[in-house]
Amino acid sequence: MFHQTPLKTATVLLLAGLAVAYGLSTGFFGLELLTEVAILAILAIALDLVAGYGGMISLCHGALYGVGAYAFGSATVLLGWGAPAGLAMAVGGGALFAWAIGAVTARTHGIFFIMATLAFGQMAYAYLFESPVFGGNDGLPGVPRLDASALGLDLNDSLTFALTCLALALLAYAVSAALLRSGFGRTLVGIRANEARMRVLGLPVWRHKAAAFGVSGALAGLAGALAAQHTMYISPGLLHWTVSGELLIMVILGGLGTLVGAALGAGVLVFLKHEVSRFTDHWHLVVGLVLIAAVLAGGRGLYGQLEHLWERRRAARRAPPETPAPDEETTGHA
Amino acid sequence: MLEARDLRKSFGALTVTNRVSLEVARGERRVLLGPNGAGKTTLFNLLVGELRADGGQILIDGRDVTGLSVDARARLGLARSYQKNNLFGGLTVRENLSLAAACAQGRARTPWADSLSDRGVAEAVDEVAQRVGLTELLEVPVDTVPYGARRRLEVGLALAARPRVLLMDEPTSGIGPGGIHAFHALLRGLPAELTIVIVEHDMDLAFEVADRVTVLNYGEVVFDGPPREARDSALVREIYLGTWDGDA
């Protein structure tokens, strides 16, 4: 189950501190990267919430991200609404779309769940790709940024926007962590561990899974709205399944089911991609090799491995626990 | 309290539950006996809704629950334990019991309060852990506790669900005499108003705890009566021990 351990808190603070320090010391290109990392960190946290803790490996989070971006873009560009309304549309639209997907797919498992989410995502992608209302393949340009001048913030300034995205990533982490520490989150972990038993204990499992997917969709919608404001342009490419695939790589690389690892994975993958692509066009190859190495190293991911080593060290420092007395009742097998 | 009327279930040509009728009164201890393959576990699966019956009716407190889902039946107070451990792997004993207690107390879906530290849930966990003898192992992951403790946790999960009707499928399977003795004590300590149906192969235990015994064979009820009659029944002995046909 999720526990906000001192190591987790330290890692979150360290990553946030590093990001702020990097933002304050870098130029325009670095701030663009930082913004991308912060937005993808929100999206990766959204995915880890359902995949890492609920066992729902989704291949439609790219679509939820895109739906958020399109909801924001449509509200502001097509309907002429203000950015706050657009933001609400993005979060609400992402949540609603995700809840619907969750409600339909909640009774499927494993590969069938993955394929069902993939199908939903690709349907949304194909619809927007073909839809002239939303600009088809050309997408929608001229997406405005939120006016936060009342708070004394100019979000058209790259540093301010990057730090705002970073603050929202921290908020997304805090909300997800709080949810995972609640009865709702504990039950979600119970579903991942033994869905059938949760049902026999009286839980309407599909409703719980759909709700969790809805929360994840709200976060993905928020990330989409930020992405739309970041580039001030949206296109169907945001919804493509490859975005979902890359997200999954981030989460696995950082540590599936660790929450902070998802954000770390987003940072590592974005910077790795940009650094490697300076030397070769075949950056995918390098990313692939890193992912294979991460999986072969135990599948814990970067943060998961750190946590594992930390726990081992702590266990070694402690006096060996008293071995439980041999079970005098035992005659069967586990 | 719990009633099955003319329950039927087949898998293809194989009939595993053949017009089974059963009526268990509130607070009754009913033991289900029968050889392997008699359909005892299938009957449990039908009663809790994990299998859909081909025909017949299931009633809890007079209410027809035949069409209800597994979780809806559980919310009416029907709980079960399994013949093979069916726990929440990777979690501690406390976390396992908390999940069950939180479901029973309506804390499983609250997005603002931690069910693990909820007072009501924690008290229920401590009480059940004490009852099934797991207090010392509460913080230990279930995958590392001894087999006997896992069997007790299996029953503990069902108890933490605060059932009104408890179905226990071979709760003592795989544990030695010490464990069976402890299970005796556990059963004796359960509230008198709790209705219990137990599938059990240990005859001494079965006859000691049962108010009434139902014997299944080939999916049919072949005996239903007090334990003394079951013990004296030639039919029950024949089903359990078999007969030797000297002319064959």
XYZ file of C-alpha atoms in Angstrom:
582
model
C 0.000 0.000 0.000
C 1.017 3.605 -0.452
C 3.010 5.169 2.344
C 4.497 8.644 2.156
C 7.845 7.504 3.522
C 10.642 9.910 4.484
C 12.549 8.658 1.435
C 9.621 9.545 -0.804
C 9.245 12.976 0.746
C 12.981 13.596 0.418
C 12.915 12.518 -3.230
C 9.952 14.782 -4.019
C 11.645 17.743 -2.333
C 14.961 16.983 -4.010
C 13.396 16.724 -7.463
C 11.377 19.912 -6.926
C 14.457 21.736 -5.653
C 16.549 20.559 -8.602
C 13.813 21.592 -11.028
C 13.509 25.071 -9.535
C 17.285 25.521 -9.473
C 17.514 24.361 -13.078
C 14.657 26.704 -14.077
C 16.302 29.698 -12.444
C 19.650 29.036 -14.038
C 18.707 27.994 -17.555
C 17.650 29.827 -20.702
C 14.570 29.649 -22.909
C 15.237 26.151 -24.274
C 15.885 24.745 -20.820
C 12.632 26.277 -19.555
C 10.758 24.668 -22.423
C 12.200 21.316 -21.406
C 11.359 21.926 -17.770
C 7.766 22.798 -18.670
C 7.491 19.648 -20.765
C 8.815 17.569 -17.870
C 6.381 19.127 -15.373
C 3.398 18.541 -17.668
C 4.428 14.969 -18.440
C 5.064 14.371 -14.734
C 1.388 15.178 -14.055
C 0.382 12.798 -16.820
C 2.727 10.065 -15.581
C 1.381 10.442 -12.031
C -2.138 10.113 -13.462
C -1.133 6.884 -15.196
C 0.705 5.479 -12.174
C -2.369 6.070 -10.041
C -4.371 3.528 -12.038
C -1.597 1.335 -13.475
C 0.731 1.133 -10.491
C -1.848 1.082 -7.713
C -4.974 -0.189 -9.440
C -3.340 -2.682 -11.817
C -5.050 -1.027 -14.801
C -2.365 -0.763 -17.459
C -3.849 1.855 -19.732
C -2.960 2.646 -23.310
C -5.394 5.537 -23.570
C -3.789 8.133 -21.330
C -2.460 9.904 -24.401
C -6.077 10.266 -25.496
C -7.133 11.594 -22.086
C -4.290 14.090 -22.331
C -5.467 15.044 -25.818
C -9.084 15.329 -24.721
C -7.969 17.754 -22.004
C -5.992 19.775 -24.534
C -8.871 19.814 -27.029
C -11.413 20.685 -24.336
C -9.264 23.652 -23.343
C -8.579 24.609 -26.964
C -12.230 24.292 -28.005
C -13.466 26.327 -25.065
C -10.985 29.142 -25.598
C -10.488 29.182 -29.396
C -13.803 27.916 -30.785
C -16.236 29.096 -28.098
C -14.305 32.152 -27.000
C -14.643 31.275 -23.335
C -12.078 32.378 -20.806
C -9.118 30.200 -19.900
C -10.499 29.328 -16.397
C -13.621 27.883 -18.028
C -11.370 26.086 -20.487
C -9.372 24.634 -17.617
C -12.546 23.422 -15.935
C -13.666 21.890 -19.249
C -10.316 20.127 -19.625
C -10.332 18.656 -16.133
C -14.041 17.784 -16.282
C -13.851 16.468 -19.846
C -10.826 14.310 -19.036
C -12.556 12.949 -15.933
C -15.809 12.212 -17.743
C -14.167 10.556 -20.735
C -11.931 8.504 -18.458
C -14.838 7.489 -16.221
C -16.770 6.288 -19.272
C -13.757 4.272 -20.478
C -13.255 2.912 -16.968
C -16.910 1.947 -16.613
C -16.873 0.018 -19.885
C -13.475 -1.634 -19.453
C -13.595 -2.284 -15.689
C -14.756 -5.858 -16.169
C -11.831 -6.740 -18.423
C -8.357 -7.639 -17.258
C -4.787 -7.968 -18.477
C -4.256 -7.845 -22.201
C -7.970 -7.333 -22.850
C -8.024 -4.224 -20.677
C -4.944 -2.882 -22.443
C -6.491 -3.517 -25.851
C -9.830 -1.991 -24.848
C -8.152 1.201 -23.627
C -6.039 1.284 -26.766
C -9.192 1.021 -28.884
C -10.886 3.885 -27.011
C -7.805 6.044 -27.367
C -7.419 5.375 -31.065
C -11.134 6.036 -31.647
C -10.754 9.469 -30.059
C -7.603 10.085 -32.101
C -9.278 9.058 -35.369
C -12.335 11.196 -34.637
C -10.310 14.347 -34.012
C -8.015 13.604 -36.961
C -11.045 13.524 -39.274
C -13.113 16.247 -37.634
C -13.137 19.598 -39.516
C -14.724 21.304 -36.496
C -11.569 20.708 -34.479
C -9.226 21.494 -37.338
C -8.661 17.888 -38.445
C -5.035 16.939 -38.939
C -4.018 20.623 -38.824
C -5.246 21.018 -35.268
C -6.116 24.310 -33.593
C -3.642 27.192 -33.337
C -3.852 30.291 -31.165
C -4.598 28.667 -27.817
C -4.235 31.329 -25.110
C -2.614 30.968 -21.722
C -4.420 31.479 -18.479
C -4.480 35.117 -17.347
C -3.107 35.033 -13.822
C -2.312 38.733 -13.623
C -4.676 39.013 -10.637
C -2.153 36.851 -8.803
C 0.700 38.967 -10.130
C 1.805 36.205 -12.513
C 2.529 36.611 -16.201
C 2.094 33.136 -17.623
C 3.393 34.275 -20.998
C 6.769 34.478 -19.331
C 8.532 31.136 -19.820
C 9.984 30.961 -16.315
C 6.675 31.810 -14.649
C 4.825 29.290 -16.793
C 7.414 26.583 -16.108
C 7.272 27.185 -12.357
C 3.469 27.228 -12.440
C 3.464 23.862 -14.219
C 5.938 22.598 -11.635
C 3.695 23.780 -8.790
C 0.740 22.029 -10.417
C 2.824 18.847 -10.753
C 3.487 19.011 -7.013
C -0.219 19.564 -6.430
C -1.041 16.561 -8.629
C 1.391 14.492 -6.561
C -0.111 15.736 -3.284
C -3.675 15.011 -4.435
C -2.730 11.545 -5.682
C -0.794 10.746 -2.507
C -3.716 11.891 -0.352
C -6.119 9.783 -2.393
C -3.885 6.729 -2.142
C -3.713 7.151 1.635
C -7.503 7.307 1.881
C -9.951 4.440 2.117
C -10.490 4.843 -1.616
C -6.791 4.401 -2.364
C -6.323 1.473 0.012
C -9.241 -0.270 -1.639
C -7.753 0.408 -5.065
C -4.616 -1.436 -3.979
C -6.825 -4.230 -2.656
C -8.424 -4.531 -6.086
C -4.997 -4.800 -7.701
C -3.996 -7.496 -5.200
C -7.186 -9.571 -5.379
C -10.146 -8.173 -7.264
C -12.368 -11.215 -6.770
C -11.904 -11.153 -3.003
C -12.756 -7.440 -2.850
C -16.008 -8.268 -4.609
C -16.774 -11.057 -2.129
C -16.147 -8.537 0.661
C -18.973 -6.423 -0.753
C -17.197 -3.875 -2.924
C -18.802 -2.862 -6.233
C -15.457 -3.231 -7.963
C -16.339 -1.812 -11.362
C -17.624 1.409 -9.820
C -14.423 1.810 -7.859
C -12.236 1.174 -10.878
C -14.258 3.585 -13.009
C -14.006 6.272 -10.322
C -10.247 5.792 -10.059
C -9.983 6.045 -13.817
C -12.065 9.243 -13.663
C -9.687 10.834 -11.137
C -6.753 9.829 -13.296
C -8.528 11.335 -16.313
C -9.009 14.632 -14.458
C -5.253 14.838 -13.870
C -4.563 13.871 -17.472
C -7.034 16.565 -18.593
C -5.164 19.124 -16.481
C -1.901 18.053 -18.114
C -3.555 18.390 -21.530
C -4.773 21.921 -20.776
C -1.248 22.871 -19.721
C 0.218 21.284 -22.845
C -2.209 23.267 -25.014
C -1.152 26.482 -23.267
C 2.505 25.546 -23.439
C 2.685 25.173 -27.214
C -0.403 27.396 -27.836
C -1.330 24.868 -30.466
C -3.021 21.476 -30.346
C -3.106 18.620 -32.830
C -4.469 15.054 -32.907
C -0.913 13.777 -32.376
C -1.431 14.397 -28.655
C -3.971 11.576 -28.592
C -1.925 9.031 -30.518
C -1.249 5.704 -28.808
C 2.494 6.294 -29.053
C 2.068 9.072 -26.462
C 0.446 6.505 -24.152
C 3.249 4.057 -24.907
C 5.915 6.628 -24.090
C 4.094 7.457 -20.871
C 4.131 3.831 -19.857
C 7.881 3.798 -20.494
C 8.277 6.825 -18.187
C 6.321 5.157 -15.414
C 8.167 1.842 -15.711
C 11.517 3.598 -15.955
C 10.845 5.639 -12.836
C 9.159 2.821 -10.909
C 5.626 1.536 -11.418
C 3.537 1.950 -8.278
C 5.816 4.459 -6.566
C 4.141 7.738 -7.666
C 7.274 9.836 -7.271
C 9.023 7.453 -9.653
C 6.537 8.368 -12.383
C 7.587 12.023 -12.163
C 11.231 11.009 -12.050
C 10.739 8.803 -15.123
C 9.168 11.726 -16.993
C 12.201 13.887 -16.231
C 14.729 11.230 -17.112
C 13.039 10.300 -20.378
C 12.599 13.892 -21.591
C 16.171 14.857 -20.803
C 17.542 11.586 -22.144
C 15.610 12.097 -25.366
C 16.867 15.626 -25.818
C 20.451 14.895 -24.833
C 20.793 11.787 -26.972
C 19.095 13.398 -29.980
C 21.899 15.984 -30.020
C 24.277 13.217 -31.032
C 22.128 10.804 -33.025
C 18.749 10.568 -34.689
C 18.402 7.063 -33.259
C 17.538 8.225 -29.754
C 14.686 5.726 -29.614
C 17.297 2.975 -29.718
C 19.060 4.368 -26.659
C 15.781 4.866 -24.791
C 14.831 1.293 -25.678
C 18.131 -0.038 -24.331
C 17.712 1.944 -21.104
C 14.197 0.577 -20.673
C 15.361 -3.001 -21.283
C 18.130 -2.496 -18.732
C 15.608 -1.093 -16.227
C 13.277 -4.046 -16.701
C 16.070 -6.641 -16.543
C 17.426 -5.004 -13.385
C 14.355 -6.210 -11.513
C 11.601 -4.078 -12.981
C 11.563 -1.775 -9.989
C 12.545 1.282 -11.995
C 14.895 4.008 -10.812
C 13.042 5.089 -7.706
C 11.884 1.548 -6.964
C 15.499 0.364 -7.025
C 16.535 3.216 -4.745
C 13.764 2.307 -2.323
C 14.744 -1.359 -2.485
C 18.388 -0.587 -1.656
C 17.310 1.774 1.116
C 15.063 -0.857 2.674
C 17.778 -3.507 2.433
C 20.231 -1.224 4.144
C 17.742 -0.437 6.880
C 16.963 -4.120 7.343
C 20.673 -4.936 7.592
C 21.131 -2.259 10.264
C 18.268 -3.562 12.354
C 18.746 -6.548 14.592
C 17.511 -9.663 12.797
C 13.817 -10.007 13.588
C 12.732 -12.883 15.742
C 11.914 -15.761 13.486
C 8.305 -16.836 13.964
C 8.095 -20.143 15.739
C 7.651 -23.025 13.329
C 3.953 -23.398 12.780
C 3.020 -26.458 14.716
C -0.212 -26.605 12.749
C 1.440 -26.723 9.374
C 0.973 -29.832 7.372
C -0.254 -28.342 4.105
C 1.225 -26.202 1.435
C 1.002 -22.490 0.819
C -31.788 -17.029 7.428
C -30.213 -18.724 4.411
C -32.236 -20.819 2.066
C -31.582 -22.612 -1.201
C -34.549 -23.907 -3.146
C -34.182 -26.492 -5.850
C -30.759 -25.181 -6.867
C -29.301 -26.537 -10.092
C -25.978 -26.167 -11.847
C -24.412 -28.091 -14.713
C -21.179 -27.753 -16.618
C -22.029 -29.202 -20.005
C -23.335 -32.710 -19.439
C -22.003 -32.818 -15.898
C -24.564 -31.916 -13.256
C -22.727 -30.668 -10.169
C -25.682 -29.346 -8.204
C -28.876 -31.284 -8.618
C -32.015 -29.768 -7.099
C -30.351 -28.889 -3.820
C -32.623 -27.427 -1.164
C -31.268 -26.226 2.128
C -32.668 -24.134 4.948
C -30.326 -22.800 7.602
C -31.856 -21.009 10.598
C -30.425 -17.907 12.238
C -27.560 -18.804 14.544
C -27.472 -22.396 13.310
C -24.175 -24.239 12.764
C -24.661 -26.360 9.673
C -21.972 -28.747 8.479
C -21.857 -29.838 4.854
C -20.336 -33.253 4.349
C -19.615 -35.217 1.253
C -16.764 -36.865 -0.609
C -14.515 -34.972 -2.992
C -16.468 -33.884 -6.040
C -19.810 -33.996 -4.216
C -20.475 -30.352 -5.123
C -19.900 -28.694 -1.760
C -17.652 -25.881 -3.021
C -19.876 -25.417 -6.067
C -22.824 -24.966 -3.721
C -20.881 -22.280 -1.842
C -20.007 -20.596 -5.131
C -23.679 -20.582 -6.063
C -24.756 -19.247 -2.681
C -22.336 -16.272 -2.775
C -22.943 -15.631 -6.469
C -19.535 -16.528 -7.849
C -21.383 -19.000 -10.044
C -24.780 -18.373 -11.579
C -27.341 -21.071 -10.902
C -29.077 -22.699 -13.873
C -32.232 -22.843 -11.832
C -33.646 -22.524 -8.359
C -33.646 -19.762 -5.802
C -31.406 -18.431 -3.058
C -32.893 -16.422 -0.210
C -31.280 -14.468 2.595
C -33.664 -13.527 5.367
C -36.543 -14.338 3.045
C -35.260 -12.021 0.318
C -34.614 -13.556 -3.091
C -30.972 -12.810 -3.936
C -30.642 -15.204 -6.878
C -30.242 -12.353 -9.361
C -27.968 -10.235 -7.174
C -24.266 -9.797 -7.780
C -21.563 -11.175 -5.480
C -20.929 -7.799 -3.853
C -24.639 -7.073 -3.354
C -25.063 -10.412 -1.554
C -22.014 -9.635 0.572
C -23.552 -6.318 1.568
C -26.562 -8.259 2.820
C -24.248 -9.993 5.260
C -23.077 -13.075 3.376
C -19.355 -13.804 3.732
C -17.200 -16.757 2.885
C -13.741 -18.188 3.377
C -12.030 -20.364 0.809
C -10.642 -23.862 0.752
C -7.455 -22.511 -0.839
C -6.109 -19.297 0.617
C -7.464 -16.314 -1.276
C -5.687 -13.410 0.379
C -4.322 -10.024 -0.658
C -0.768 -10.957 -1.609
C 1.979 -8.435 -1.041
C 0.105 -6.772 1.821
C 0.526 -7.232 5.547
C -1.902 -9.149 7.729
C -3.166 -5.829 9.127
C -3.719 -4.422 5.640
C -5.582 -7.582 4.639
C -7.929 -7.366 7.599
C -8.316 -3.601 7.174
C -9.599 -4.035 3.639
C -12.318 -6.374 4.864
C -13.186 -4.239 7.888
C -13.286 -1.049 5.803
C -15.730 -2.669 3.377
C -17.963 -3.752 6.251
C -17.910 -0.320 7.868
C -18.438 1.741 4.724
C -14.890 3.142 4.812
C -13.669 1.508 1.622
C -14.648 4.331 -0.698
C -14.025 7.444 1.365
C -11.580 9.690 -0.478
C -10.695 11.843 2.538
C -9.954 9.524 5.459
C -7.412 6.734 5.762
C -9.151 3.433 6.357
C -5.952 1.976 7.840
C -5.911 4.496 10.673
C -9.692 4.760 11.058
C -10.564 3.986 14.668
C -13.493 1.699 13.919
C -11.531 -0.234 11.330
C -8.464 -0.505 13.558
C -10.560 -1.795 16.459
C -12.229 -4.376 14.234
C -8.832 -5.483 12.924
C -7.425 -5.875 16.436
C -10.494 -7.769 17.585
C -10.482 -10.177 14.645
C -6.703 -10.624 14.848
C -7.034 -11.568 18.491
C -9.892 -13.928 17.753
C -7.954 -15.807 15.055
C -4.602 -15.575 16.846
C -2.794 -13.242 14.502
C -2.047 -10.297 16.776
C 1.686 -11.024 16.766
C 1.793 -11.179 12.983
C -0.223 -8.072 12.107
C 2.680 -6.190 10.548
C 4.068 -9.173 8.631
C 3.443 -9.526 4.868
C 1.019 -12.384 4.278
C 3.377 -14.054 1.807
C 5.869 -14.670 4.595
C 3.598 -15.873 7.412
C 3.338 -19.640 8.088
C 0.663 -21.619 6.308
C -1.423 -22.168 9.418
C -1.518 -18.422 10.048
C -2.652 -17.867 6.479
C -5.521 -20.297 7.007
C -6.537 -18.353 10.093
C -6.306 -15.096 8.154
C -8.563 -16.614 5.494
C -11.237 -17.043 8.166
C -10.303 -13.676 9.701
C -11.041 -11.878 6.436
C -14.536 -13.325 6.401
C -15.058 -12.424 10.066
C -13.804 -8.863 9.568
C -16.557 -8.446 6.989
C -19.031 -8.581 9.926
C -21.172 -11.290 8.364
C -24.616 -12.442 9.372
C -24.122 -15.648 7.415
C -20.643 -17.139 7.236
C -19.716 -19.880 4.790
C -16.434 -21.621 5.580
C -14.978 -23.960 3.021
C -12.717 -26.494 4.725
C -11.225 -23.988 7.163
C -8.965 -26.625 8.708
C -7.637 -28.070 5.454
C -3.893 -28.592 5.596
C -3.471 -27.785 9.268
C -2.513 -30.215 11.972
C -4.297 -31.294 15.168
C -3.124 -28.205 17.069
C -4.688 -25.950 14.478
C -7.918 -27.920 14.448
C -8.113 -27.635 18.221
C -7.583 -23.857 17.955
C -10.264 -23.668 15.291
C -12.668 -25.457 17.649
C -12.053 -22.780 20.210
C -12.520 -20.060 17.574
C -15.875 -21.480 16.511
C -17.049 -21.727 20.090
C -16.185 -18.072 20.623
C -18.182 -16.756 17.672
C -21.425 -14.898 18.377
C -24.385 -17.216 18.845
C -26.537 -15.224 16.404
C -24.039 -15.758 13.567
C -25.285 -18.326 11.076
C -22.484 -20.620 9.950
C -22.241 -23.209 7.194
C -19.025 -25.215 7.194
C -17.662 -27.661 4.687
C -15.509 -29.936 6.779
C -13.773 -33.258 6.341
C -12.712 -33.643 9.932
C -15.578 -35.764 11.262
C -14.870 -35.151 14.935
C -14.982 -31.413 14.386
C -18.025 -31.677 12.159
C -20.078 -33.702 14.607
C -19.006 -31.600 17.568
C -19.906 -28.196 16.145
C -22.890 -29.074 13.974
C -26.467 -28.358 14.963
C -27.427 -30.112 11.790
C -25.591 -32.008 9.064
C -26.253 -32.035 5.330
C -24.569 -34.667 3.226
C -24.060 -34.160 -0.486
C -23.193 -36.844 -2.987
C -22.940 -36.363 -6.742
C -24.487 -32.904 -6.337
C -27.556 -34.129 -4.468
C -28.614 -33.840 -0.853
C -28.665 -37.427 0.384
C -28.980 -36.730 4.078
C -30.175 -33.817 6.161
C -30.547 -34.205 9.893
C -29.001 -33.959 13.335
C -25.349 -35.013 13.735
C -26.232 -38.062 15.820
C -28.382 -39.448 13.027
C -25.645 -38.678 10.522
C -23.118 -40.551 12.636
C -25.403 -43.585 12.823
C -26.473 -43.438 9.193
C -25.345 -46.386 7.109
C -25.762 -44.272 4.000
C -23.380 -41.593 5.285
C -20.834 -44.222 6.276
C -21.122 -45.834 2.883
C -20.613 -42.552 1.073
C -17.561 -41.719 3.139
C -15.990 -45.152 3.463
C -17.404 -46.853 0.410
C -18.631 -50.446 0.311
C -16.929 -53.549 -0.840
C -18.996 -55.524 -3.229
C -17.895 -59.085 -2.459
C -19.632 -60.480 -5.525
C -17.874 -58.183 -7.975
